[in-house]
Short mmCIF file of C-alpha atoms and ligand atoms in Angstrom, two decimals:
data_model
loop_
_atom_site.label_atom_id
_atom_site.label_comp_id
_atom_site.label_asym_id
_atom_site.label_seq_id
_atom_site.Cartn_x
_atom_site.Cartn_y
_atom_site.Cartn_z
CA UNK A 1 -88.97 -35.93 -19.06
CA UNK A 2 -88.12 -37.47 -22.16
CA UNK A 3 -88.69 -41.47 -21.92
CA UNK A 4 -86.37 -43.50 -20.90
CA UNK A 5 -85.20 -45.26 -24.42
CA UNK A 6 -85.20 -49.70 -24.45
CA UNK A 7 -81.30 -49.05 -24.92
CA UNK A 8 -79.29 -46.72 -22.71
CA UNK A 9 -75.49 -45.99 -23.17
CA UNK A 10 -73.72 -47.42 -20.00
CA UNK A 11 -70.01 -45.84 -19.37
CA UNK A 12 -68.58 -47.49 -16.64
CA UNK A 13 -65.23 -48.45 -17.26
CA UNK A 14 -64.17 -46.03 -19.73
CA UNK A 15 -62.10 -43.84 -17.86
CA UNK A 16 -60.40 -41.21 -19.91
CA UNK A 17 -62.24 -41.75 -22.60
CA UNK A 18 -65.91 -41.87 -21.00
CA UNK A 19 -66.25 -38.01 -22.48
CA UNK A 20 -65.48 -39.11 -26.11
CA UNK A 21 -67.57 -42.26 -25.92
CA UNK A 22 -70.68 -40.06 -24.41
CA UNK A 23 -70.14 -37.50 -27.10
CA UNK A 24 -69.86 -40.42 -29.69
CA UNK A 25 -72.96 -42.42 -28.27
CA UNK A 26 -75.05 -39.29 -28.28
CA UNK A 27 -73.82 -38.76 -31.95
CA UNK A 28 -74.92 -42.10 -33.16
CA UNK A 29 -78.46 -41.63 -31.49
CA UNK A 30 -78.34 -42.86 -28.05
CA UNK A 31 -80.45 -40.93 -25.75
CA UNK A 32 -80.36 -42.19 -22.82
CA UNK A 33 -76.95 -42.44 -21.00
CA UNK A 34 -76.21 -44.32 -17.72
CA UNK A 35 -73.76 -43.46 -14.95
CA UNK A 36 -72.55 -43.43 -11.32
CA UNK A 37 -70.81 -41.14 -8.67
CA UNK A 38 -68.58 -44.09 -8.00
CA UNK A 39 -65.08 -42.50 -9.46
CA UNK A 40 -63.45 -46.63 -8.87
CA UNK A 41 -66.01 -47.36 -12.27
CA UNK A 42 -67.35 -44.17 -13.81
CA UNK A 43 -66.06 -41.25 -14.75
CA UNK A 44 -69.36 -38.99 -13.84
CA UNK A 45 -67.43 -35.64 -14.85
CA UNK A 46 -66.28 -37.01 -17.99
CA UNK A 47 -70.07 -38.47 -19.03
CA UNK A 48 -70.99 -34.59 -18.15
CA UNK A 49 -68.28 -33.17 -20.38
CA UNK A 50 -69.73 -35.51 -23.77
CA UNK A 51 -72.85 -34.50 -22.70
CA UNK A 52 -72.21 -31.06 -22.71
CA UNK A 53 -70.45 -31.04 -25.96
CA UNK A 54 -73.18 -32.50 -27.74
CA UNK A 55 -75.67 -30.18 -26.68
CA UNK A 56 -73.11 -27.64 -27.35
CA UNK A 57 -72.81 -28.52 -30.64
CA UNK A 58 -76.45 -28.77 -30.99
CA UNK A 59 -76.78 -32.39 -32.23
CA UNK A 60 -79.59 -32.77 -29.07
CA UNK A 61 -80.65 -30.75 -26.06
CA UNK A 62 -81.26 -31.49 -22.94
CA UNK A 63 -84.69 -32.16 -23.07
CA UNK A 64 -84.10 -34.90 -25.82
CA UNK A 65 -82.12 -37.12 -23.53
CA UNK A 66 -82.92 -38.84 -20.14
CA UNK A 67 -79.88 -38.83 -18.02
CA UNK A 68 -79.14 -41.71 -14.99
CA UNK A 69 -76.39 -41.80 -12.57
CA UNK A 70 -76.54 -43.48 -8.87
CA UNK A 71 -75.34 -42.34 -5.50
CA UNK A 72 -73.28 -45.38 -3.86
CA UNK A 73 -73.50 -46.38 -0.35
CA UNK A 74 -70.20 -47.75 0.11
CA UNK A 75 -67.91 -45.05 -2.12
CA UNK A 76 -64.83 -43.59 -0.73
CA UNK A 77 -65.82 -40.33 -1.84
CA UNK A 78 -68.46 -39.40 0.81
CA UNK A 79 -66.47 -41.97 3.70
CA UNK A 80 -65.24 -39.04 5.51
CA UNK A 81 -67.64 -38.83 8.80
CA UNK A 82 -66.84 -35.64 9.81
CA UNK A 83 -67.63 -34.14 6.45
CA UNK A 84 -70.50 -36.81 6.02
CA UNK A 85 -71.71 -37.65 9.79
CA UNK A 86 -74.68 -39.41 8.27
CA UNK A 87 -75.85 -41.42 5.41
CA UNK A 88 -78.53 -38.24 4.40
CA UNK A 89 -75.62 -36.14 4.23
CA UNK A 90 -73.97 -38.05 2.38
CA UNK A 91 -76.58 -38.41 -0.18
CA UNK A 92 -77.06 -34.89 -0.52
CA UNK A 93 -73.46 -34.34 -1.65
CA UNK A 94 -73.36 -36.69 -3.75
CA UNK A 95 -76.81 -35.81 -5.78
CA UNK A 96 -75.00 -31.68 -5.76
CA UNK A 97 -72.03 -33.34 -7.17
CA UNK A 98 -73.79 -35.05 -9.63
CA UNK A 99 -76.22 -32.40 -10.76
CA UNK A 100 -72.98 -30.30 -11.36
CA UNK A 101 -71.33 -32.85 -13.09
CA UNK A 102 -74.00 -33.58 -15.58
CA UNK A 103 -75.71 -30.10 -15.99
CA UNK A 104 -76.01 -30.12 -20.13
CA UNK A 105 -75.29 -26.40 -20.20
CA UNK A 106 -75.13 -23.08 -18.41
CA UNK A 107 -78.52 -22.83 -18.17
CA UNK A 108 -79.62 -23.23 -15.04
CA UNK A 109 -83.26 -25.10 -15.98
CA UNK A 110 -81.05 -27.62 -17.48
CA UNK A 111 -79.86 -29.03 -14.01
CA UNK A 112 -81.74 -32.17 -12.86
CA UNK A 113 -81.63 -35.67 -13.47
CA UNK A 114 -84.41 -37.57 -15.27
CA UNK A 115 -83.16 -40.85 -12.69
CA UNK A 116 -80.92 -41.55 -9.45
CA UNK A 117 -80.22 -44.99 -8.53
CA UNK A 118 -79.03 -45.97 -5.22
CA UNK A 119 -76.47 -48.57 -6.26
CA UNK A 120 -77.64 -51.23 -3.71
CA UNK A 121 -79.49 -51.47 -0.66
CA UNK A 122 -77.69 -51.32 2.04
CA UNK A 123 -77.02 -54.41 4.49
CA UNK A 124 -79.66 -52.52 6.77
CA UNK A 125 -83.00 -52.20 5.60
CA UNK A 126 -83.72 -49.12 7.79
CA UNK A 127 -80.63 -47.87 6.46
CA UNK A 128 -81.89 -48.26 3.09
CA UNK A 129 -85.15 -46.55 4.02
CA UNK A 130 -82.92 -43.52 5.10
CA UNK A 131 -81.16 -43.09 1.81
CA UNK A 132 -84.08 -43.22 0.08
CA UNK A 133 -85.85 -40.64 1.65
CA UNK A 134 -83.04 -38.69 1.68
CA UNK A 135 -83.01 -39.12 -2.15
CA UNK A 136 -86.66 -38.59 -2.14
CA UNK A 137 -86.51 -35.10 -1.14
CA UNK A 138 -84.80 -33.91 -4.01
CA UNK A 139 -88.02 -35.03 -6.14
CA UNK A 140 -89.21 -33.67 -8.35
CA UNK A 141 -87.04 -30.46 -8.57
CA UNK A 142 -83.59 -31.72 -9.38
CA UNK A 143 -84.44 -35.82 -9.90
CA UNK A 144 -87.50 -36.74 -11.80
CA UNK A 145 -87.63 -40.68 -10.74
CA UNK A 146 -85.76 -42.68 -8.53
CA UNK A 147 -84.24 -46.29 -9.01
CA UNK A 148 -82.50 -49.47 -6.85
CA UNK A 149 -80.20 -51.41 -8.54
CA UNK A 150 -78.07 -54.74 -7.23
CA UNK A 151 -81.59 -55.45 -5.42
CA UNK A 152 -82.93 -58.88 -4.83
CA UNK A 153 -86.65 -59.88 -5.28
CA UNK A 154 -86.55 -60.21 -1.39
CA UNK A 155 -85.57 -56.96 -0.88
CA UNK A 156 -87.34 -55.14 -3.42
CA UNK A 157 -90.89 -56.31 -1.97
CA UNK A 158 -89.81 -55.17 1.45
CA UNK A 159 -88.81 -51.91 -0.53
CA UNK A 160 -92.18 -51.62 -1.44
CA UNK A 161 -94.11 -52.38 1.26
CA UNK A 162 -92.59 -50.30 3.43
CA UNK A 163 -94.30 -46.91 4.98
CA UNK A 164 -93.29 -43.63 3.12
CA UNK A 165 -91.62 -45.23 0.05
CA UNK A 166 -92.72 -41.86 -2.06
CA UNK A 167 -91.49 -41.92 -4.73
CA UNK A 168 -91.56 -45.41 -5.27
CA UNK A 169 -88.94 -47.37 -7.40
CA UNK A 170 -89.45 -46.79 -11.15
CA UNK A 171 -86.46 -48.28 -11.99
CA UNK A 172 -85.00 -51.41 -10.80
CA UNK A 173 -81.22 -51.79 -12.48
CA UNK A 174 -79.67 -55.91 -12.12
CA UNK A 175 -77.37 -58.23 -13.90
CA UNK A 176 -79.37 -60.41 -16.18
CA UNK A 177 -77.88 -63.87 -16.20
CA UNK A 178 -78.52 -67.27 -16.01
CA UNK A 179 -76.56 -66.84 -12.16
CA UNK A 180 -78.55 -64.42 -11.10
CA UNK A 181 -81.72 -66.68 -9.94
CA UNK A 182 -81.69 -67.95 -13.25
CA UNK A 183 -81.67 -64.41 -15.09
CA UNK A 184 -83.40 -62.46 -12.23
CA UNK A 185 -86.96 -63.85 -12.99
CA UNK A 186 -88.71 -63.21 -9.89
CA UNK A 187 -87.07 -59.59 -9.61
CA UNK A 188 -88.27 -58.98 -13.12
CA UNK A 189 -92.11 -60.64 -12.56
CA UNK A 190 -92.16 -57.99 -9.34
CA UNK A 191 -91.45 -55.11 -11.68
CA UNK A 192 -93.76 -56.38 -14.42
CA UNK A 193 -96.44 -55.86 -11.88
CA UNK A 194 -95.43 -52.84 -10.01
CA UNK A 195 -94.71 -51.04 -13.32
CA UNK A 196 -91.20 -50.73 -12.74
CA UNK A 197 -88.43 -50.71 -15.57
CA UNK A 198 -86.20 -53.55 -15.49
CA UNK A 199 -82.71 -52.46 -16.70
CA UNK A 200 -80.38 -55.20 -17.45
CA UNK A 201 -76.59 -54.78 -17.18
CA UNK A 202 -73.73 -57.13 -18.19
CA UNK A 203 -76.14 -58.46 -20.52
CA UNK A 204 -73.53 -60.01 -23.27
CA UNK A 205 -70.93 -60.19 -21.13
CA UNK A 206 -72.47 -62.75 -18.71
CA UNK A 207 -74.28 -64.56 -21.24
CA UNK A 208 -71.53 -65.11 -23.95
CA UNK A 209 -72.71 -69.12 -24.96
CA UNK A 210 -76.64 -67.94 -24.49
CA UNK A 211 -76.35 -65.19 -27.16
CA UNK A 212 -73.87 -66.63 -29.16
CA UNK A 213 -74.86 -70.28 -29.40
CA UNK A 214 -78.65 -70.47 -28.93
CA UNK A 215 -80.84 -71.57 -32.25
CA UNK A 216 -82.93 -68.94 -31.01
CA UNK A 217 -80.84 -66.05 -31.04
CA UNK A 218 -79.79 -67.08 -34.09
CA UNK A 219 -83.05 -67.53 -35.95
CA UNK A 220 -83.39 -63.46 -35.39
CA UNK A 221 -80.25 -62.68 -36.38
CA UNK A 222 -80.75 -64.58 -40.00
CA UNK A 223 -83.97 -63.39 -40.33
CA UNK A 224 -83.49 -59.80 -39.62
CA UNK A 225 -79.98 -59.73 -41.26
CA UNK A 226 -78.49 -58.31 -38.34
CA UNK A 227 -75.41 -59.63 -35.10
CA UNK A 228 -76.41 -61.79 -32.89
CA UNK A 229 -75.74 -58.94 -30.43
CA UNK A 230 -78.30 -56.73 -31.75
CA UNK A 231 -80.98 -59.95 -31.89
CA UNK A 232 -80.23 -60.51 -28.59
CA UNK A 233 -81.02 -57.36 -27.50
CA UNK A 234 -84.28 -57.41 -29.25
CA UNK A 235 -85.33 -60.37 -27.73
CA UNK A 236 -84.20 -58.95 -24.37
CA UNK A 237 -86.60 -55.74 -25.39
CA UNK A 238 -88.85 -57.84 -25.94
CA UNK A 239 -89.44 -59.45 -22.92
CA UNK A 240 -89.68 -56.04 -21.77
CA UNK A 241 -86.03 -55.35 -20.41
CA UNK A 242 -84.07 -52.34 -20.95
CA UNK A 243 -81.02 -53.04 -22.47
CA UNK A 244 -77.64 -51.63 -20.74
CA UNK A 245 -75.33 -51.23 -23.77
CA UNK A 246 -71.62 -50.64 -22.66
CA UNK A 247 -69.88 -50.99 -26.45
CA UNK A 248 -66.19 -49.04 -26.74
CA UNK A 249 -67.12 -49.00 -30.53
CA UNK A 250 -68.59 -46.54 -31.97
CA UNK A 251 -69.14 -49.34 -34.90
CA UNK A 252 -71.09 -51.11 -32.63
CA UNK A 253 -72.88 -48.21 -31.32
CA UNK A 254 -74.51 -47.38 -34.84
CA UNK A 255 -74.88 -51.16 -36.02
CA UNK A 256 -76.65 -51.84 -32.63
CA UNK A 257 -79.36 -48.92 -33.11
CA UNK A 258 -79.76 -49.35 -36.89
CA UNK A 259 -79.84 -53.36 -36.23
CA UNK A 260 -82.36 -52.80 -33.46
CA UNK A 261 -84.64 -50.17 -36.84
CA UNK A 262 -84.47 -53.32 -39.35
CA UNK A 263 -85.81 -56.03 -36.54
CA UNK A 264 -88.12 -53.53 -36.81
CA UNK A 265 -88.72 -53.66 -39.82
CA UNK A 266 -88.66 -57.54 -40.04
CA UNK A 267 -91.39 -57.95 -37.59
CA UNK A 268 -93.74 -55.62 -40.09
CA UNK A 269 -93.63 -58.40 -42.14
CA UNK A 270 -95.81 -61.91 -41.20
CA UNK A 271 -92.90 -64.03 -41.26
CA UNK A 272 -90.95 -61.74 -39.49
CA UNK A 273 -93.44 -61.09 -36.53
CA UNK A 274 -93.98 -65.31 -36.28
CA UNK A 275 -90.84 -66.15 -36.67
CA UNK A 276 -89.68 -63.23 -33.59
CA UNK A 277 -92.64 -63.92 -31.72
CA UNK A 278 -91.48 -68.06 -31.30
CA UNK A 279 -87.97 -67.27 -30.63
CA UNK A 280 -89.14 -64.66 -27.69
CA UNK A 281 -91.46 -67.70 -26.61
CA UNK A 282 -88.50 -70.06 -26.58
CA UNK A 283 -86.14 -67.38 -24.69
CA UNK A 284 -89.23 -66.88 -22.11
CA UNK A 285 -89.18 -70.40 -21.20
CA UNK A 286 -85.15 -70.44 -20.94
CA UNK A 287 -84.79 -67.59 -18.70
CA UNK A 288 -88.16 -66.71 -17.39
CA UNK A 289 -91.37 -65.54 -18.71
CA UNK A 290 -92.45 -62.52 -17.19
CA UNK A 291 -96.16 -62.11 -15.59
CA UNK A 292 -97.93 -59.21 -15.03
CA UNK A 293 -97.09 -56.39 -17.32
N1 NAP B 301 -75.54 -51.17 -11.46
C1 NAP B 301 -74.41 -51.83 -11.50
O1 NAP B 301 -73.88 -52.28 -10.48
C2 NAP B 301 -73.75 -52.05 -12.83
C3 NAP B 301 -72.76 -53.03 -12.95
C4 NAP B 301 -72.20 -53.23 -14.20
C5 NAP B 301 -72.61 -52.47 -15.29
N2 NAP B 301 -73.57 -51.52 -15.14
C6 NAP B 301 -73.99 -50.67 -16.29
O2 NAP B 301 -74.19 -51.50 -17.41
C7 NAP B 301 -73.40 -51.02 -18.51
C8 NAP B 301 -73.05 -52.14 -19.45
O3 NAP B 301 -72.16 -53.03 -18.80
P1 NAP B 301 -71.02 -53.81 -19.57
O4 NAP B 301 -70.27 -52.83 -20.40
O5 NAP B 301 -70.25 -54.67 -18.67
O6 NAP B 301 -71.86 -54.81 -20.36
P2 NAP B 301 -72.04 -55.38 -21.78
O7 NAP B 301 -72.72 -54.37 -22.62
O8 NAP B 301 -72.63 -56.69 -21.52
O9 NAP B 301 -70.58 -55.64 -22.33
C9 NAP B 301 -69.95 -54.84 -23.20
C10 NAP B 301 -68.89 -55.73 -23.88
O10 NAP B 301 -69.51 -56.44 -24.97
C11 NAP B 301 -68.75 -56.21 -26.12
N3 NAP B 301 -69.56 -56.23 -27.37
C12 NAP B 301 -69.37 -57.07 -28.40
N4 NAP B 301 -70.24 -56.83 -29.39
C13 NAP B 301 -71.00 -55.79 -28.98
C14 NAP B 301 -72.08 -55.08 -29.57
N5 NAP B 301 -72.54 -55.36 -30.79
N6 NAP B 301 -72.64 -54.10 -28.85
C15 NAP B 301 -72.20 -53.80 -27.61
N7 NAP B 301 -71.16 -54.42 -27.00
C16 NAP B 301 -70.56 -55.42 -27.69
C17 NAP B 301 -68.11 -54.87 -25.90
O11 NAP B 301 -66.96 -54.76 -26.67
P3 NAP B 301 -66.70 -53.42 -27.54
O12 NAP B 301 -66.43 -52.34 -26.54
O13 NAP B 301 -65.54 -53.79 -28.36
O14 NAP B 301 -67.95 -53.17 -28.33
C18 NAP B 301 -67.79 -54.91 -24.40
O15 NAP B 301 -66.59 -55.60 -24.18
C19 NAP B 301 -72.22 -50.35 -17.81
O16 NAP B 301 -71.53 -49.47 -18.64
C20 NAP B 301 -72.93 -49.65 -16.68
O17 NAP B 301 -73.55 -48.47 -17.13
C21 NAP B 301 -74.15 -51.32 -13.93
#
């Protein structure tokens, strides 16, 4: 499985369009692409279709990219209990569904996902434990890792320390903001030191004055010569979160990946590495220093 990259192409939201955007994303060197089942804010087939034409087209295969989509407790699709008496049946239609959405190609090898998220716990633990194990046995064939996102730190340590959690989480997907627990902190230290990746979503959406006001973000961005975007994702990369990047633009898409090359670059340089290394110090003690990685 190819690793999961420190910036992953989210497409929620994008309707119509999510095929283009995928397609576009892929084109402009994103790798890793995130989705859902949910049809209210993804558009799973669509993500499969950009997919698809990108390998077609043989700007990547499949093996280059690492592919993420989620089954979701509460979605309308799988609500019917007489088609779905159970929550493991309902996970099992959703994961076929999804491995036929987002097969790259014909091929049959090509059909498994590198990660499937359950989009929250449910209000239940047990119920939780269910899902996952129903999710579980479709490991290692068709789903390489598993993942919990909307999680608190609560509920991710009883996630963990309950019997049979095999696979356990390897990737825990939350909103990173200053609301969240002030930006998630003890969620993050918990996957610091159970070697868990911490994707971030919403991340300039819920921190608009943070990114675009803050000395610190802004010493990056003059001294790499890049947005303040793009040094706010570094600094976010930094601190060892994986950044979800949801961009309509395929200007942004490029300027955020070759931004992300010249911090790069930057911190090759002594100035460059101080200077990055005290403004990831000062955004550690704003939102949380992370312990245990
Ligand atoms: N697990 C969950 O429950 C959950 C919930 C929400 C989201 N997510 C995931 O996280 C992904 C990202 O979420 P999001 O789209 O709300 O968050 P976001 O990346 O914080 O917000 C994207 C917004 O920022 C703007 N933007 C401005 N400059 C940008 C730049 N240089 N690069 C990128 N964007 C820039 C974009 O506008 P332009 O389009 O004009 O660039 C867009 O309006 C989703 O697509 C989804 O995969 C997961």
């Amino acid at each position: 499985m190819p690793p999961m990259a420190s910036m992953i192409y989210g497409t929620a939201w994008k309707g119509a369009e999510t095929g283009r955007l995928v397609y576009e994303a892929i084109k402009a060197g994103f790798r890793s692409i995130d989705t859902a089942a949910m049809a209210r804010h993804y558009n799973e087939a669509g993500c499969g279709d950009g997919i698809r034409r990108a390998v077609h087209e043989g700007l990547v295969s499949r093996s280059d990219l690492y592919i993420q989509t989620k089954f979701s407790p509460h979605d309308d699709a799988f609500a019917d209990t007489t088609r779905y008496p159970d929550i493991s049946s309902q996970v099992d239609a959703s994961v076929a569904q999804s491995l036929s959405r987002l097969q790259a190609s014909d091929n049959p090898r090509d059909r498994y996902l590198d990660c499937l998220v359950l989009h929250s716990p449910y209000p239940r633990h047990e119920d939780t434990l269910v899902a996952w194990r129903a999710l579980s046995a479709h490991v290692p064939e068709f789903i390489r890792s598993l993942g919990i996102s909307n999680i608190t730190h609560h509920e991710l340590q009883g996630l963990l320390d309950s019997p049979n959690v095999n696979p356990p989480p390897a990737v825990v997907q939350n909103r990173f903001a200053a609301s969240e627990h002030g930006w998630d902190a003890a969620t993050r230290s918990l996957c610091a030191s159970s070697k868990i990746a911490y994707q971030g979503f919403w991340t300039l959406t819920a921190n608009q004055r943070e990114w675009q006001t803050s000395d610190y973000v802004g010493a990056v961005a003059a001294g790499a010569g890049v947005s303040r975007a793009v040094a706010w994702y570094s600094l976010m990369i930094g601190m060892d979160i994986v950044v979800l990047n949801g961009t309509t633009n395929v200007d942004h898409m490029r300027e955020d990946l070759a931004g992300l090359g010249r911090i790069v670059e930057w911190r090759a340089t002594e100035e460059g590495e101080k200077v990055f290394e005290q403004c990831l110090a000062a955004m550690g003690s704003r939102t949380g220093t992370v312990h245990g990685s």
